[in-house]
Short mmCIF file of C-alpha atoms (C1' of nucleotides) in Angstrom, two decimals:
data_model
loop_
_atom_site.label_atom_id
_atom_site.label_comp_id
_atom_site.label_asym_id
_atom_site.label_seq_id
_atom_site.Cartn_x
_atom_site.Cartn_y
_atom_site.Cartn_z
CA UNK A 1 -76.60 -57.22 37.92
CA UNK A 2 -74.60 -54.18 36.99
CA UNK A 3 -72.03 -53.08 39.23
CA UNK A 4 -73.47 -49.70 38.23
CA UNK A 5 -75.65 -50.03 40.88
CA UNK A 6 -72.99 -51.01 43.83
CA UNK A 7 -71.31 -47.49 42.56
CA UNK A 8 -74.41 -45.65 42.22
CA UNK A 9 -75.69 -46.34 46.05
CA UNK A 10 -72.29 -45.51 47.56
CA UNK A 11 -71.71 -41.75 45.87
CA UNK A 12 -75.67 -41.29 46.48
CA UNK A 13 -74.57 -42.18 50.06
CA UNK A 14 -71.38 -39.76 50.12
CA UNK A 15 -73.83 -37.31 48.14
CA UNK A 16 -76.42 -37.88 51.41
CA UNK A 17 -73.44 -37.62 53.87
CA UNK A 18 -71.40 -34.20 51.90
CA UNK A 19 -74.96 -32.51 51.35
CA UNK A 20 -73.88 -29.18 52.62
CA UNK A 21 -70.65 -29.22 50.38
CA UNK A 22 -72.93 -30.32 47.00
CA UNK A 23 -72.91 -30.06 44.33
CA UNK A 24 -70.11 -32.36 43.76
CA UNK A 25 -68.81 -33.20 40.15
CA UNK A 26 -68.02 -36.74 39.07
CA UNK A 27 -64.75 -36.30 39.41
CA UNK A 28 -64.73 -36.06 43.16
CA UNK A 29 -66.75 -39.20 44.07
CA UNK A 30 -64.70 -40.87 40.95
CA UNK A 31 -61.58 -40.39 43.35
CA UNK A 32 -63.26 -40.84 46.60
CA UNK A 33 -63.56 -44.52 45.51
CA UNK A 34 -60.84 -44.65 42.73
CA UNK A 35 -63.34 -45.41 39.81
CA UNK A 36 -63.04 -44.50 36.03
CA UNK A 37 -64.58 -41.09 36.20
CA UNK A 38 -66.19 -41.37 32.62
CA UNK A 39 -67.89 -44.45 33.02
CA UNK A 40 -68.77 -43.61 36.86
CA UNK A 41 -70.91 -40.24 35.28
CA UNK A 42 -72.52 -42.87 32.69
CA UNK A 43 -73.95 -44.96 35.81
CA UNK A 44 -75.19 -41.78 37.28
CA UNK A 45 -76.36 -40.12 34.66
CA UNK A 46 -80.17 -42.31 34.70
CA UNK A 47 -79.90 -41.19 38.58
CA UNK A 48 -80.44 -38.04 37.12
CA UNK A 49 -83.29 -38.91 34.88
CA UNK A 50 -85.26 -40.22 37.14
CA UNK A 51 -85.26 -37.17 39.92
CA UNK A 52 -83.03 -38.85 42.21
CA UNK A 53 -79.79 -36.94 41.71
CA UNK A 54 -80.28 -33.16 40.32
CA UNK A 55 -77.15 -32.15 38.14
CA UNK A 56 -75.66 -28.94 37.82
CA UNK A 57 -73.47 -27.39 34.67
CA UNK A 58 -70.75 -25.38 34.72
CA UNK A 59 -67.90 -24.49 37.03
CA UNK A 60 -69.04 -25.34 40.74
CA UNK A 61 -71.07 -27.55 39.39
CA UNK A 62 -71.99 -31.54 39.78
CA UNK A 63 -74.60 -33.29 41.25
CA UNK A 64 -76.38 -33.05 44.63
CA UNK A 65 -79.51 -35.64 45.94
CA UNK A 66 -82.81 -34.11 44.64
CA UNK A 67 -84.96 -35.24 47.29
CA UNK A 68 -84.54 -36.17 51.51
CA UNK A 69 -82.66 -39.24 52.36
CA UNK A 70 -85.91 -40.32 53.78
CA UNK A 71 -87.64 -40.36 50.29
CA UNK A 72 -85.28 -42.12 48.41
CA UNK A 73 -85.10 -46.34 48.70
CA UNK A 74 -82.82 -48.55 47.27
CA UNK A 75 -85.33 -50.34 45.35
CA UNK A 76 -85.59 -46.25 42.79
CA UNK A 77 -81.75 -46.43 42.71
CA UNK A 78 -81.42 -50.03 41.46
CA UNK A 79 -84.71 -49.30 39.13
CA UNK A 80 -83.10 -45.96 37.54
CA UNK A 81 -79.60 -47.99 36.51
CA UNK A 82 -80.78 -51.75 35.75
CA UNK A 83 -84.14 -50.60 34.04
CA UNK A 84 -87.92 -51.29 35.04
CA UNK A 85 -87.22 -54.94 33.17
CA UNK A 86 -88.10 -57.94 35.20
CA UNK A 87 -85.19 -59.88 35.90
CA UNK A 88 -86.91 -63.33 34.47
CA UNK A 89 -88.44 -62.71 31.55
CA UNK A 90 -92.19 -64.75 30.56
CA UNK A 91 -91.54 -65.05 26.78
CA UNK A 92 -94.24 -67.06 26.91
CA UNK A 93 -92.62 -70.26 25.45
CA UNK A 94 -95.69 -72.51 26.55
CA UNK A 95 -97.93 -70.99 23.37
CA UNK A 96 -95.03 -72.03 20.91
CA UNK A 97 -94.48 -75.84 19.36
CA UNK A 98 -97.01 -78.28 21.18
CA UNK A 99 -98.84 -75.42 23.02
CA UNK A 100 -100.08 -73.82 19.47
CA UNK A 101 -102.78 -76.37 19.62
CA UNK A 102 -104.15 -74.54 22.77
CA UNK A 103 -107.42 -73.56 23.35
CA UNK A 104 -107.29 -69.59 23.96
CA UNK A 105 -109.34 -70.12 27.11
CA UNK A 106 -106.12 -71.73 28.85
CA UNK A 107 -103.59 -68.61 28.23
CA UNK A 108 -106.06 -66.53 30.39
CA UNK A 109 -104.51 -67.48 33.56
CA UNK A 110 -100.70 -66.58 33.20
CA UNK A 111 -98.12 -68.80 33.06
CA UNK A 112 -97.45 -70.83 36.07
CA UNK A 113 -93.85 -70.55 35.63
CA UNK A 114 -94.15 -66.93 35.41
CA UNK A 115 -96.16 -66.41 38.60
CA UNK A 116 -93.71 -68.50 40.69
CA UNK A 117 -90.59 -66.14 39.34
CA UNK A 118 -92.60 -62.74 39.62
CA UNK A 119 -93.64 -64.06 43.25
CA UNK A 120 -90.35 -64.45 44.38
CA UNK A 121 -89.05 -61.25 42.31
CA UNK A 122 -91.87 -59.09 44.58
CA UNK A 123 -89.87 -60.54 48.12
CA UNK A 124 -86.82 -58.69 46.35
CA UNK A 125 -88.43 -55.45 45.38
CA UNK A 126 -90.13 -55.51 48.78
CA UNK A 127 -87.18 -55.99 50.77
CA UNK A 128 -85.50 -53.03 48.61
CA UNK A 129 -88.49 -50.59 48.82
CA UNK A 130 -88.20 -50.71 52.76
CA UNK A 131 -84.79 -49.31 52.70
CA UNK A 132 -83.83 -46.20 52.44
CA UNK A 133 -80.98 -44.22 52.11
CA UNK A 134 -82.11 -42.70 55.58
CA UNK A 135 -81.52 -46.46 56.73
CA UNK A 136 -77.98 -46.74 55.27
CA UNK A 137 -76.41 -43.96 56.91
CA UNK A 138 -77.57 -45.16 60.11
CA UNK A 139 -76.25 -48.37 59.06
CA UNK A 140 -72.72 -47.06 58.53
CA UNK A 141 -70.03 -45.83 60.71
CA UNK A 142 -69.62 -42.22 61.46
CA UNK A 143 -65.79 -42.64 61.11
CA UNK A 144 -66.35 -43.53 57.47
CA UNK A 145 -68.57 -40.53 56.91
CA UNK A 146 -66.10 -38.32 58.73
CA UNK A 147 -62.71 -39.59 56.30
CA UNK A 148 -64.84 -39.28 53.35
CA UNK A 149 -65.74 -35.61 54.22
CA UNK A 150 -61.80 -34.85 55.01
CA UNK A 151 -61.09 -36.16 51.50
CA UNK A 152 -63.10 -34.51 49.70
CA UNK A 153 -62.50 -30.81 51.39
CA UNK A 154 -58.87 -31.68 50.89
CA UNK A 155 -58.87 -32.07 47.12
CA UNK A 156 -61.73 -29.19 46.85
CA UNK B 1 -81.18 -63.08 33.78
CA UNK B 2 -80.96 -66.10 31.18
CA UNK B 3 -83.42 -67.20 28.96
CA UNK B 4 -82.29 -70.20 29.94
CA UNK B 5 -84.23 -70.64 32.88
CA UNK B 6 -87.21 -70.45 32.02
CA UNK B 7 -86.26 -73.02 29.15
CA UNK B 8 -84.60 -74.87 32.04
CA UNK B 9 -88.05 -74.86 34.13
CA UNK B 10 -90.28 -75.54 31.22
CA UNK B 11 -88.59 -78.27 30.43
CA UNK B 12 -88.08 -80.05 34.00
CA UNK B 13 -92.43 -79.39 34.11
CA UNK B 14 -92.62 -81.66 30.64
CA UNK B 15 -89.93 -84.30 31.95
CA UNK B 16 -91.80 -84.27 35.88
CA UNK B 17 -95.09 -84.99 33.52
CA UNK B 18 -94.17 -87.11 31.00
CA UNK B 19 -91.87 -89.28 33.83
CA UNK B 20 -93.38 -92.69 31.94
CA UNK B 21 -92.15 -91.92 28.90
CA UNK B 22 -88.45 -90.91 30.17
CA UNK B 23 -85.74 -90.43 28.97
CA UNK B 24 -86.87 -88.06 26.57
CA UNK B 25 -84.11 -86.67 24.27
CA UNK B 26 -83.42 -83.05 23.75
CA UNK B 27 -84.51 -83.03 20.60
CA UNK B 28 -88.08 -84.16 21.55
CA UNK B 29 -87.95 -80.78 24.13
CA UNK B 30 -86.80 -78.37 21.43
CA UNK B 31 -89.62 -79.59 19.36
CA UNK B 32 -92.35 -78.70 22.47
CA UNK B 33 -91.41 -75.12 22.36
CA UNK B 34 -89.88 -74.76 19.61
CA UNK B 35 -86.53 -73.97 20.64
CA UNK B 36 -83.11 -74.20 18.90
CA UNK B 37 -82.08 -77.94 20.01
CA UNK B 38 -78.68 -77.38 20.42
CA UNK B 39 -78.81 -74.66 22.67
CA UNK B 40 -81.37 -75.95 24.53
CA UNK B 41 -79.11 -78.85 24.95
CA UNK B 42 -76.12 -76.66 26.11
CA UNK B 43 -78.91 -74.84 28.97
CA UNK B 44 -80.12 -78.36 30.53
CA UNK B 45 -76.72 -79.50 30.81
CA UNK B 46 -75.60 -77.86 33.92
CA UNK B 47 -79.47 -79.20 35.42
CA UNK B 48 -77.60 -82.76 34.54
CA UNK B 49 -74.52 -82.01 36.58
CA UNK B 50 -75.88 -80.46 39.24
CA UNK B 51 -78.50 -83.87 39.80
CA UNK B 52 -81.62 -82.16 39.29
CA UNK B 53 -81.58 -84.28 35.41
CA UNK B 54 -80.35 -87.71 34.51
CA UNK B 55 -78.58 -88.03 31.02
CA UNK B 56 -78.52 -91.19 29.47
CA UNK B 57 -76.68 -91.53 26.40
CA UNK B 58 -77.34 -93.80 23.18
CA UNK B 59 -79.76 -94.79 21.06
CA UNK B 60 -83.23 -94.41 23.66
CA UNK B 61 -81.43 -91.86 25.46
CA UNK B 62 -82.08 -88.72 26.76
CA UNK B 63 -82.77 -86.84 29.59
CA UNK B 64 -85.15 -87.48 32.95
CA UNK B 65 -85.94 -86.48 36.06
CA UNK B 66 -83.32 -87.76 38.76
CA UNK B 67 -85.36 -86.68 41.66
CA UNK B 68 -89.03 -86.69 42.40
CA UNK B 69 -90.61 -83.48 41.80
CA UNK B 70 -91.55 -82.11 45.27
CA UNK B 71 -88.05 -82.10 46.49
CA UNK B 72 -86.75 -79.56 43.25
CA UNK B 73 -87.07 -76.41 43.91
CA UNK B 74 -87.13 -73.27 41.37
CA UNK B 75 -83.90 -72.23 43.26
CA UNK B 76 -82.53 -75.55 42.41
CA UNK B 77 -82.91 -74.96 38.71
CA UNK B 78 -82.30 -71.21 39.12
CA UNK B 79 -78.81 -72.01 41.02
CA UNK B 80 -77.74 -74.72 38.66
CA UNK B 81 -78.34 -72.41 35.26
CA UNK B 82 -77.60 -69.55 36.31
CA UNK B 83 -74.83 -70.21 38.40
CA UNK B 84 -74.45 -69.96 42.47
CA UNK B 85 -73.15 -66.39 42.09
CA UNK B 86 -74.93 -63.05 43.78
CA UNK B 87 -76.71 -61.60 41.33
CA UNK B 88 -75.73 -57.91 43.02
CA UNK B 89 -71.59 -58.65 43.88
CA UNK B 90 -69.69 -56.06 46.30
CA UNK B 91 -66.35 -55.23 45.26
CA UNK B 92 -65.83 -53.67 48.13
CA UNK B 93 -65.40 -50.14 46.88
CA UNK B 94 -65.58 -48.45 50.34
CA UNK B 95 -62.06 -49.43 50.94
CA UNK B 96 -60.74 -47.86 47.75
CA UNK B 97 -59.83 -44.16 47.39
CA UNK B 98 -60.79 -42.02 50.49
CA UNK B 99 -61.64 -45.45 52.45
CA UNK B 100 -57.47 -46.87 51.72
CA UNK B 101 -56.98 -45.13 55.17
CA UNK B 102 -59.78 -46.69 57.63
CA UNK B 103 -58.89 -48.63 60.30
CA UNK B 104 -59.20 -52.14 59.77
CA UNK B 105 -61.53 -52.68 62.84
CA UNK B 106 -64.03 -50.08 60.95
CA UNK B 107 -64.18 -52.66 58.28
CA UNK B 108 -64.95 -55.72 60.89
CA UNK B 109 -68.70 -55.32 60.01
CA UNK B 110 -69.83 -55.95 56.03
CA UNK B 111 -70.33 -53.12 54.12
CA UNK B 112 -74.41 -51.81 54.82
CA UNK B 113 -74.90 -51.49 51.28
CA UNK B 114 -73.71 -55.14 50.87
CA UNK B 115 -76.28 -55.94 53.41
CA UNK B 116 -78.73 -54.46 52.40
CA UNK B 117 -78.67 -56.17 49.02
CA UNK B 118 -77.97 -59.10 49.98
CA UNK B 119 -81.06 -58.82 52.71
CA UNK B 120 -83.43 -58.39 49.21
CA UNK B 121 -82.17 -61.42 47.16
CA UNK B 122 -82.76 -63.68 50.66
CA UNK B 123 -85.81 -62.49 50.61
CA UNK B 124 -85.79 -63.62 46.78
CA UNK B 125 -84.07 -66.91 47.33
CA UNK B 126 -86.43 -68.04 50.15
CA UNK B 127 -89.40 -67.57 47.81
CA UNK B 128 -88.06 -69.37 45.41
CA UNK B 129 -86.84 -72.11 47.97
CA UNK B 130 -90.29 -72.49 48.69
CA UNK B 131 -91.87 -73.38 45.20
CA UNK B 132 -91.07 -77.18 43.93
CA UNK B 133 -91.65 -78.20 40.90
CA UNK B 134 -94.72 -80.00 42.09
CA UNK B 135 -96.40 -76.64 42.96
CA UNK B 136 -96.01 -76.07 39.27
CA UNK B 137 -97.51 -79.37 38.46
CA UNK B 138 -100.37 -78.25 40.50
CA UNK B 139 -100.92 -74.83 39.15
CA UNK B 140 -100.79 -75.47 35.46
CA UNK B 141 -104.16 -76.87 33.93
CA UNK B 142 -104.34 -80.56 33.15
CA UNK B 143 -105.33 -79.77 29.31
CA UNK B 144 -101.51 -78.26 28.64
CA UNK B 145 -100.34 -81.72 30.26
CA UNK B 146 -102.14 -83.67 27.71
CA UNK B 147 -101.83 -81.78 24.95
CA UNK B 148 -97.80 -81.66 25.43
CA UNK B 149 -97.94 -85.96 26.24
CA UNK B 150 -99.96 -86.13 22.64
CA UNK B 151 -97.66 -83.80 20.98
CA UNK B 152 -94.57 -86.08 22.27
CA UNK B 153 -95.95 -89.36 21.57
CA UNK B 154 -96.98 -88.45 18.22
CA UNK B 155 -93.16 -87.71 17.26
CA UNK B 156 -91.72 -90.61 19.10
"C1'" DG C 1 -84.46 -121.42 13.62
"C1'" DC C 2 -81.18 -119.34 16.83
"C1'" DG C 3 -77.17 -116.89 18.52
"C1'" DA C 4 -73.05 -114.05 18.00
"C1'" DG C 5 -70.78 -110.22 16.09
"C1'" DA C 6 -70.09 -106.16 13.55
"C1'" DC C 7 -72.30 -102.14 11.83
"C1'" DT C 8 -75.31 -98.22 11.84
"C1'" DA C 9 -78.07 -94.74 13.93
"C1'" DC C 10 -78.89 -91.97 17.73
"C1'" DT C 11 -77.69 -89.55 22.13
"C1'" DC C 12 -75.00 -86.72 25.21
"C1'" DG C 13 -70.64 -83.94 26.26
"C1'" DG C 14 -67.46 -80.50 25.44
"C1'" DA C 15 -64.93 -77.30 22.24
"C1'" DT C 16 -65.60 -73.74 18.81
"C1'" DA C 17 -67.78 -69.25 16.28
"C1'" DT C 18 -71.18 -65.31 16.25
"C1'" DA C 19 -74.32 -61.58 18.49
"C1'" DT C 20 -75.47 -58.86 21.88
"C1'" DT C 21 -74.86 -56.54 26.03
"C1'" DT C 22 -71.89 -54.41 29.13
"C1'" DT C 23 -67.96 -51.60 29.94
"C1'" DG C 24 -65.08 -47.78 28.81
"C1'" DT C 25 -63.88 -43.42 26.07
"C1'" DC C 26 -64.46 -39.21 23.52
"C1'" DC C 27 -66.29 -34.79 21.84
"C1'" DG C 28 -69.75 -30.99 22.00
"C1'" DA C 29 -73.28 -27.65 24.50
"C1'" DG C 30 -73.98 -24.87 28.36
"C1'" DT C 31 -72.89 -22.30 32.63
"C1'" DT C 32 -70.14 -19.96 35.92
"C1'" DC C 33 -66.18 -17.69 37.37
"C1'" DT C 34 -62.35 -14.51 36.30
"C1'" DC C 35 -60.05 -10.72 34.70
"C1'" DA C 36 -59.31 -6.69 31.98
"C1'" DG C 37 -60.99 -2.27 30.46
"C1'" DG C 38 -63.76 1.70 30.75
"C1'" DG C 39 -66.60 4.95 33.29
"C1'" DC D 1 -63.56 2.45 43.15
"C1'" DC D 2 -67.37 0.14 40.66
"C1'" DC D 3 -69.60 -1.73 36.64
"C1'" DT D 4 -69.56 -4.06 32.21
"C1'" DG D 5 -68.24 -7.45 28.96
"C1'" DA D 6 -65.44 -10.76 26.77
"C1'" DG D 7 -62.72 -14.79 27.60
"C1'" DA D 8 -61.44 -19.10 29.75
"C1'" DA D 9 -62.19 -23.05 32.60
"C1'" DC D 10 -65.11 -26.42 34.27
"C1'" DT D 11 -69.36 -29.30 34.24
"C1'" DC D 12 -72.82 -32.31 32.36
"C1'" DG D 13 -75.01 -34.74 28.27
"C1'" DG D 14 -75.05 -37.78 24.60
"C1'" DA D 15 -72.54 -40.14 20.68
"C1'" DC D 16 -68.76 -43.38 19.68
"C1'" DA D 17 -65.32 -47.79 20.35
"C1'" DA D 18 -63.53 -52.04 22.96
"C1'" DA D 19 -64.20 -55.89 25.88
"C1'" DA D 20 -66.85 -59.37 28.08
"C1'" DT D 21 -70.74 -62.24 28.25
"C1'" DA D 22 -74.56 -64.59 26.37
"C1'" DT D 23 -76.22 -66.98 22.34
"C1'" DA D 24 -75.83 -70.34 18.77
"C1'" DT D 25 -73.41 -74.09 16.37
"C1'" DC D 26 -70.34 -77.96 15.35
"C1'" DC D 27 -67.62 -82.20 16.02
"C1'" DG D 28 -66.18 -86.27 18.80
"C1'" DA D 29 -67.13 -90.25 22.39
"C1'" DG D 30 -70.17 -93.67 23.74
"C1'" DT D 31 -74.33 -96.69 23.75
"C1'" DA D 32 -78.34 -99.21 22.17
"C1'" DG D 33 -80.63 -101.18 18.44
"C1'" DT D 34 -80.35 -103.82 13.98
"C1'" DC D 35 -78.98 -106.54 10.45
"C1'" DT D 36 -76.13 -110.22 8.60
"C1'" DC D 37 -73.66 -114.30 8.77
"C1'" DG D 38 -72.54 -118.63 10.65
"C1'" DC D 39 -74.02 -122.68 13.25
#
DNA sequence: GCGAGACTACTCGGATATATTTTGTCCGAGTTCTCAGGG
DNA sequence: CCCTGAGAACTCGGACAAAATATATCCGAGTAGTCTCGC
């Protein structure tokens, strides 16, 4: 998995935390956790795309959350930046070599193999839908979200 | 994730059926599913070392099932292939930048995005912990078990 | 005819290239702020 | 003093390289079968 999405759920946290002070440019959260700023906008840039983050042009601008805290689980932060691709892919090797001989009539159900993997795939996406980013902040320490704040007013 | 493991899976299905006829060498496996033999070779090698497969070398070699097939689980295969490594891995960012200052007690507990992930792929791993390979035996039709023990015999 | 020994064929195991994805960088379009000039 | 307008600075967005990983291939070590030669 991409570490794009271990950046991308800490600045949408800071971006949760720093609300009133959005937007914030790339730059700032690049700092706030000493990443390449360049590559850190690439990783956010699908946030954008898919109405989690709304970006702003120009001078003053950046990006700010586009919806409530509430609204916004981890599962739609790790979809925007890994893609809606299934982890384990079916390509469906059981109709190739001995299985051409099959009988259409067997394909119908899907492949066993697949079921078990997309089974266990749905526990993840579950687990990931029932947090939010509501959840994480009162997860996290207030002392964090305090220093993070005092950073960023002090480089603004 | 790899192709490899659904190769890897496939594969241990048509050596947990075809037990009597064991070992069966790779080639005999690429053929199945028409794979590239090689690199289907290079995939079920890690299955060998971690004891899931037995390799016997030689002429009448091959690979076979070391274990019976209710006590592998997908995880098992998943693990071995792909490695015992997190699929989502924290870095620890929060203690970079604006977090270099924190007092080390505030970093006592894991980091809640950390958790959080890590929460999902449990959820993940216990699913997969739960299917064996004889699940698989008993949720694939009987007519793809034949038709794969005719297609081997008739190369041997 | 039978047994021993060397040879050949076949298998796995690990080391070596190629392709693709991921990671990282750069330049251009657009917007806002600033500042100078005129009314 | 206020308004207008041009300029400059800053931001995001997408196109362009470099590095890392996944994919694919090749060669060597070892074992079982086979064939030949001797008894």
């Amino acid at each position: 998995m991409s570490e794009g999405v271990e950046w991308g759920l800490h600045c949408c946290l800071v971006l949760a935390w720093l609300d009133d002070l959005a937007p914030l440019p790339v730059g700032r959260l690049a700092e706030a956790f000493d990443l390449p700023p360049e590559y850190l906008k690439k990783q956010l840039q699908p946030l954008a795309k898919a109405g989690i983050l709304r970006s702003e042009a120009g001078a003053r601008g950046g990006y700010r959350l586009d919806r409530t805290p509430e609204t916004i689980s981890l599962m739609d932060v790790v979809t925007a930046i890994e893609g809606g691709t299934d982890p384990f892919q079916c390509t469906e090797i059981r109709k190739r070599g001995a299985g051409r001989a099959g009988a259409p009539e067997e394909f119908a159900h899907p492949c066993g193999i697949s079921t078990a993997m997309r089974r266990a795939e749905l526990a993840w996406r579950r687990e990931l839908a029932n947090q939010t980013l509501a959840d994480l902040i009162a997860n996290t320490p207030a002392t964090a979200e305090r220093r993070t704040r005092r950073f960023i007013e002090r480089t603004a």
